Amino acid sequence: WTGLLCPAGLYPSPVSSTANGATLPLPVSCSSSSSDSDSNGGMTALLVRWQPRNVINNKEILRDLIKLSTPVSFLIYKACTEMVMPMCSDGINDMFEPQKWDFHAYSEECFKAWGVRPRPSWIPTFYGGKNISAHSNIIFSNGGLDPWSGGGVTKNITDTLVAIMIPEGAHHLDLRSNNPFDPISVLQARLLEQRLSIGDHLLPGLSLLRLAC
């Protein structure tokens, strides 16, 4: 989760919901770790910077994340019920310590934290899996700086199932308020989303849903 929250929060202006409120936290962290190549000073600074948000024990990952903030707590509850997101690492194809996905252990942690059990097949059953052509009025916006975009919808499916790519966008940056530091790509995405929201091609009487990755 820490590996996702840090790059996902690559916003051009300070925020309080993720990544300790830092502006562009990943480049700042990398500069800290690479500025002192002859000693451990850079790495020490990096660890100190992220210590408040560091998750050390896998068995306590849910409880640690629940304490971070209300938005993150809500996400963890969703992940413990209907939006299960398996995560694993092998230390070979990534930069993280090896960690296998253990659904049973995850379910137990969810039950301890919330008194609920995850339902891994609920979303594909309810929404139709990858075959969503029968749906309508959904904009799938994908930020190029957001790790979640790797699993996003990146191509238009129909005239009312539209994908918008934001190369310089962090996690749901297009859903945030305008900021003087916003990149051109997110300003263009917001304009397109507004036009699509009021466009004549949308089915009448239906609201438009934006899913930001």
mmCIF file of C-alpha atoms in Angstrom:
data_model
loop_
_atom_site.group_PDB
_atom_site.id
_atom_site.type_symbol
_atom_site.label_atom_id
_atom_site.label_comp_id
_atom_site.label_asym_id
_atom_site.label_seq_id
_atom_site.Cartn_x
_atom_site.Cartn_y
_atom_site.Cartn_z
ATOM 1 C CA TRP A 1 0.000 0.000 0.000
ATOM 2 C CA THR A 2 2.832 2.398 0.822
ATOM 3 C CA GLY A 3 4.373 1.706 -2.579
ATOM 4 C CA LEU A 4 1.072 2.681 -4.211
ATOM 5 C CA LEU A 5 0.115 5.677 -2.086
ATOM 6 C CA CYS A 6 3.436 7.452 -2.583
ATOM 7 C CA PRO A 7 3.508 7.513 -6.416
ATOM 8 C CA ALA A 8 -0.289 7.827 -6.635
ATOM 9 C CA GLY A 9 -0.030 11.102 -4.719
ATOM 10 C CA LEU A 10 2.202 12.853 -7.251
ATOM 11 C CA TYR A 11 0.130 16.022 -7.169
ATOM 12 C CA PRO A 12 1.574 19.337 -8.420
ATOM 13 C CA SER A 13 0.466 21.085 -5.201
ATOM 14 C CA PRO A 14 0.478 20.056 -1.507
ATOM 15 C CA VAL A 15 -2.353 17.815 -0.290
ATOM 16 C CA SER A 16 -3.240 16.342 3.079
ATOM 17 C CA SER A 17 -4.879 13.059 2.078
ATOM 18 C CA THR A 18 -1.818 11.074 0.951
ATOM 19 C CA ALA A 19 1.963 11.025 1.012
ATOM 20 C CA ASN A 20 2.368 13.264 4.091
ATOM 21 C CA GLY A 21 0.975 16.213 2.165
ATOM 22 C CA ALA A 22 4.154 16.624 0.148
ATOM 23 C CA THR A 23 4.246 18.168 -3.306
ATOM 24 C CA LEU A 24 5.538 15.571 -5.795
ATOM 25 C CA PRO A 25 6.574 13.240 -2.919
ATOM 26 C CA LEU A 26 8.304 10.603 -5.030
ATOM 27 C CA PRO A 27 10.859 12.931 -6.710
ATOM 28 C CA VAL A 28 11.480 14.600 -3.343
ATOM 29 C CA SER A 29 12.104 11.229 -1.704
ATOM 30 C CA CYS A 30 14.358 10.077 -4.530
ATOM 31 C CA SER A 31 16.393 13.265 -4.292
ATOM 32 C CA SER A 32 16.840 12.622 -0.576
ATOM 33 C CA SER A 33 18.078 9.080 -1.156
ATOM 34 C CA SER A 34 20.445 9.975 -4.010
ATOM 35 C CA SER A 35 21.900 13.234 -2.696
ATOM 36 C CA ASP A 36 24.428 11.516 -0.453
ATOM 37 C CA SER A 37 25.923 8.583 -2.361
ATOM 38 C CA ASP A 38 28.980 8.258 -0.125
ATOM 39 C CA SER A 39 27.167 7.552 3.127
ATOM 40 C CA ASN A 40 23.874 6.451 4.589
ATOM 41 C CA GLY A 41 22.726 10.030 5.122
ATOM 42 C CA GLY A 42 20.394 10.104 2.134
ATOM 43 C CA MET A 43 18.711 6.820 2.986
ATOM 44 C CA THR A 44 18.366 7.844 6.626
ATOM 45 C CA ALA A 45 16.642 11.052 5.546
ATOM 46 C CA LEU A 46 14.335 9.035 3.325
ATOM 47 C CA LEU A 47 13.362 6.662 6.131
ATOM 48 C CA VAL A 48 12.762 9.532 8.540
ATOM 49 C CA ARG A 49 10.592 11.299 5.967
ATOM 50 C CA TRP A 50 8.294 8.311 5.479
ATOM 51 C CA GLN A 51 8.445 6.742 8.942
ATOM 52 C CA PRO A 52 4.991 8.020 10.022
ATOM 53 C CA ARG A 53 3.380 6.268 7.068
ATOM 54 C CA ASN A 54 5.536 3.165 6.971
ATOM 55 C CA VAL A 55 3.787 -0.196 7.260
ATOM 56 C CA ILE A 56 6.216 -2.688 8.752
ATOM 57 C CA ASN A 57 4.149 -5.665 9.851
ATOM 58 C CA ASN A 58 1.896 -7.275 7.245
ATOM 59 C CA LYS A 59 -0.396 -8.587 9.966
ATOM 60 C CA GLU A 60 -1.174 -5.015 11.021
ATOM 61 C CA ILE A 61 -1.390 -3.432 7.562
ATOM 62 C CA LEU A 62 -5.141 -2.794 7.742
ATOM 63 C CA ARG A 63 -5.069 -1.347 11.234
ATOM 64 C CA ASP A 64 -2.111 0.900 10.353
ATOM 65 C CA LEU A 65 -3.822 2.198 7.226
ATOM 66 C CA ILE A 66 -7.127 2.739 9.011
ATOM 67 C CA LYS A 67 -5.379 5.253 11.293
ATOM 68 C CA LEU A 68 -4.055 7.389 8.415
ATOM 69 C CA SER A 69 -7.096 9.397 7.382
ATOM 70 C CA THR A 70 -10.808 9.118 6.680
ATOM 71 C CA PRO A 71 -10.420 8.772 2.866
ATOM 72 C CA VAL A 72 -7.926 5.926 3.231
ATOM 73 C CA SER A 73 -10.053 4.229 5.892
ATOM 74 C CA PHE A 74 -13.021 4.280 3.529
ATOM 75 C CA LEU A 75 -10.915 2.722 0.779
ATOM 76 C CA ILE A 76 -9.706 -0.041 3.082
ATOM 77 C CA TYR A 77 -13.290 -0.846 4.063
ATOM 78 C CA LYS A 78 -14.232 -1.069 0.378
ATOM 79 C CA ALA A 79 -11.238 -3.345 -0.202
ATOM 80 C CA CYS A 80 -12.435 -5.520 2.670
ATOM 81 C CA THR A 81 -15.906 -5.963 1.207
ATOM 82 C CA GLU A 82 -16.605 -5.557 -2.504
ATOM 83 C CA MET A 83 -13.472 -4.091 -4.107
ATOM 84 C CA VAL A 84 -10.809 -6.692 -3.305
ATOM 85 C CA MET A 85 -7.376 -5.715 -4.647
ATOM 86 C CA PRO A 86 -4.844 -8.574 -4.442
ATOM 87 C CA MET A 87 -1.285 -7.331 -3.994
ATOM 88 C CA CYS A 88 1.945 -9.280 -3.992
ATOM 89 C CA SER A 89 5.651 -8.846 -4.694
ATOM 90 C CA ASP A 90 8.562 -11.188 -5.354
ATOM 91 C CA GLY A 91 11.591 -8.935 -4.908
ATOM 92 C CA ILE A 92 12.765 -9.874 -8.424
ATOM 93 C CA ASN A 93 10.403 -8.091 -10.767
ATOM 94 C CA ASP A 94 9.857 -5.231 -8.325
ATOM 95 C CA MET A 95 11.667 -3.247 -5.623
ATOM 96 C CA PHE A 96 9.742 -4.626 -2.636
ATOM 97 C CA GLU A 97 10.290 -7.428 -0.141
ATOM 98 C CA PRO A 98 8.752 -10.767 -1.232
ATOM 99 C CA GLN A 99 5.163 -11.011 -0.100
ATOM 100 C CA LYS A 100 2.646 -13.603 -1.278
ATOM 101 C CA TRP A 101 -1.046 -12.854 -1.609
ATOM 102 C CA ASP A 102 -2.824 -14.765 1.165
ATOM 103 C CA PHE A 103 -6.587 -14.333 0.822
ATOM 104 C CA HIS A 104 -7.374 -16.232 4.015
ATOM 105 C CA ALA A 105 -5.048 -14.041 6.100
ATOM 106 C CA TYR A 106 -6.437 -10.935 4.396
ATOM 107 C CA SER A 107 -9.990 -12.019 5.173
ATOM 108 C CA GLU A 108 -9.078 -12.552 8.825
ATOM 109 C CA GLU A 109 -7.566 -9.051 9.076
ATOM 110 C CA CYS A 110 -10.665 -7.548 7.479
ATOM 111 C CA PHE A 111 -12.844 -9.361 9.977
ATOM 112 C CA LYS A 112 -10.733 -8.166 12.908
ATOM 113 C CA ALA A 113 -10.766 -4.569 11.694
ATOM 114 C CA TRP A 114 -14.318 -4.229 10.411
ATOM 115 C CA GLY A 115 -16.262 -7.388 11.208
ATOM 116 C CA VAL A 116 -16.731 -8.095 7.482
ATOM 117 C CA ARG A 117 -15.416 -10.584 4.922
ATOM 118 C CA PRO A 118 -14.193 -9.700 1.398
ATOM 119 C CA ARG A 119 -16.187 -10.874 -1.625
ATOM 120 C CA PRO A 120 -13.621 -11.206 -4.453
ATOM 121 C CA SER A 121 -16.141 -12.160 -7.146
ATOM 122 C CA TRP A 122 -18.786 -9.529 -6.366
ATOM 123 C CA ILE A 123 -17.676 -6.790 -8.791
ATOM 124 C CA PRO A 124 -17.225 -8.993 -11.899
ATOM 125 C CA THR A 125 -20.539 -10.709 -11.129
ATOM 126 C CA PHE A 126 -22.474 -7.495 -10.530
ATOM 127 C CA TYR A 127 -20.948 -5.363 -13.297
ATOM 128 C CA GLY A 128 -20.225 -8.014 -15.912
ATOM 129 C CA GLY A 129 -16.462 -8.291 -15.630
ATOM 130 C CA LYS A 130 -14.582 -6.948 -18.655
ATOM 131 C CA ASN A 131 -17.639 -7.212 -20.888
ATOM 132 C CA ILE A 132 -19.242 -3.882 -19.991
ATOM 133 C CA SER A 133 -20.407 -2.843 -23.454
ATOM 134 C CA ALA A 134 -24.030 -2.885 -22.265
ATOM 135 C CA HIS A 135 -23.290 -0.120 -19.769
ATOM 136 C CA SER A 136 -23.400 3.577 -20.664
ATOM 137 C CA ASN A 137 -22.339 7.061 -19.568
ATOM 138 C CA ILE A 138 -19.020 6.266 -17.897
ATOM 139 C CA ILE A 139 -15.780 8.204 -18.297
ATOM 140 C CA PHE A 140 -12.644 6.244 -17.399
ATOM 141 C CA SER A 141 -9.898 8.785 -16.677
ATOM 142 C CA ASN A 142 -6.365 7.453 -16.279
ATOM 143 C CA GLY A 143 -3.434 9.365 -14.788
ATOM 144 C CA GLY A 144 -0.082 8.401 -16.273
ATOM 145 C CA LEU A 145 1.646 8.924 -12.895
ATOM 146 C CA ASP A 146 -0.860 6.749 -11.046
ATOM 147 C CA PRO A 147 0.082 3.066 -10.517
ATOM 148 C CA TRP A 148 -3.626 2.160 -10.665
ATOM 149 C CA SER A 149 -3.774 3.221 -14.310
ATOM 150 C CA GLY A 150 -2.034 -0.039 -15.208
ATOM 151 C CA GLY A 151 -5.374 -1.767 -14.707
ATOM 152 C CA GLY A 152 -7.523 1.014 -16.096
ATOM 153 C CA VAL A 153 -9.707 1.222 -19.190
ATOM 154 C CA THR A 154 -7.479 3.027 -21.695
ATOM 155 C CA LYS A 155 -9.526 2.814 -24.905
ATOM 156 C CA ASN A 156 -13.045 3.915 -25.773
ATOM 157 C CA ILE A 157 -15.512 1.037 -25.696
ATOM 158 C CA THR A 158 -18.569 2.852 -27.052
ATOM 159 C CA ASP A 159 -19.589 6.475 -27.601
ATOM 160 C CA THR A 160 -20.743 6.635 -23.991
ATOM 161 C CA LEU A 161 -17.967 4.518 -22.448
ATOM 162 C CA VAL A 162 -15.054 6.876 -22.930
ATOM 163 C CA ALA A 163 -11.411 6.611 -21.825
ATOM 164 C CA ILE A 164 -9.374 9.750 -21.141
ATOM 165 C CA MET A 165 -5.609 9.555 -20.736
ATOM 166 C CA ILE A 166 -3.818 12.161 -18.600
ATOM 167 C CA PRO A 167 -0.048 11.591 -19.034
ATOM 168 C CA GLU A 168 0.926 14.006 -16.241
ATOM 169 C CA GLY A 169 -1.945 13.089 -13.930
ATOM 170 C CA ALA A 170 -1.704 11.572 -10.467
ATOM 171 C CA HIS A 171 -4.495 9.614 -8.773
ATOM 172 C CA HIS A 172 -7.862 11.281 -9.610
ATOM 173 C CA LEU A 173 -6.106 14.626 -10.189
ATOM 174 C CA ASP A 174 -8.845 15.572 -12.660
ATOM 175 C CA LEU A 175 -11.440 15.326 -9.883
ATOM 176 C CA ARG A 176 -9.595 17.837 -7.712
ATOM 177 C CA SER A 177 -10.142 21.598 -7.853
ATOM 178 C CA ASN A 178 -8.224 23.691 -10.379
ATOM 179 C CA ASN A 179 -4.764 24.730 -9.252
ATOM 180 C CA PRO A 180 -2.230 27.119 -10.855
ATOM 181 C CA PHE A 181 0.277 24.251 -10.934
ATOM 182 C CA ASP A 182 -2.013 21.840 -12.788
ATOM 183 C CA PRO A 183 -0.443 20.411 -15.982
ATOM 184 C CA ILE A 184 -2.048 21.166 -19.336
ATOM 185 C CA SER A 185 -3.110 17.540 -19.753
ATOM 186 C CA VAL A 186 -5.394 17.617 -16.703
ATOM 187 C CA LEU A 187 -6.923 20.965 -17.704
ATOM 188 C CA GLN A 188 -7.747 19.503 -21.107
ATOM 189 C CA ALA A 189 -9.163 16.362 -19.483
ATOM 190 C CA ARG A 190 -11.485 18.397 -17.256
ATOM 191 C CA LEU A 191 -12.779 20.362 -20.239
ATOM 192 C CA LEU A 192 -13.413 17.154 -22.162
ATOM 193 C CA GLU A 193 -15.204 15.619 -19.186
ATOM 194 C CA GLN A 194 -17.442 18.680 -18.934
ATOM 195 C CA ARG A 195 -18.270 18.536 -22.631
ATOM 196 C CA LEU A 196 -19.037 14.835 -22.445
ATOM 197 C CA SER A 197 -21.207 15.384 -19.372
ATOM 198 C CA ILE A 198 -23.486 17.797 -21.231
ATOM 199 C CA GLY A 199 -23.092 16.309 -24.703
ATOM 200 C CA ASP A 200 -26.095 15.344 -26.814
ATOM 201 C CA HIS A 201 -24.742 11.845 -27.419
ATOM 202 C CA LEU A 202 -25.330 10.764 -23.823
ATOM 203 C CA LEU A 203 -28.483 8.833 -23.097
ATOM 204 C CA PRO A 204 -31.207 11.145 -21.709
ATOM 205 C CA GLY A 205 -32.190 10.881 -18.083
ATOM 206 C CA LEU A 206 -28.976 9.158 -17.001
ATOM 207 C CA SER A 207 -26.228 10.710 -14.929
ATOM 208 C CA LEU A 208 -22.620 10.353 -15.967
ATOM 209 C CA LEU A 209 -20.205 8.444 -13.756
ATOM 210 C CA ARG A 210 -16.503 9.289 -13.706
ATOM 211 C CA LEU A 211 -14.100 6.585 -12.618
ATOM 212 C CA ALA A 212 -10.650 8.046 -12.058
ATOM 213 C CA CYS A 213 -7.551 5.878 -11.947
#
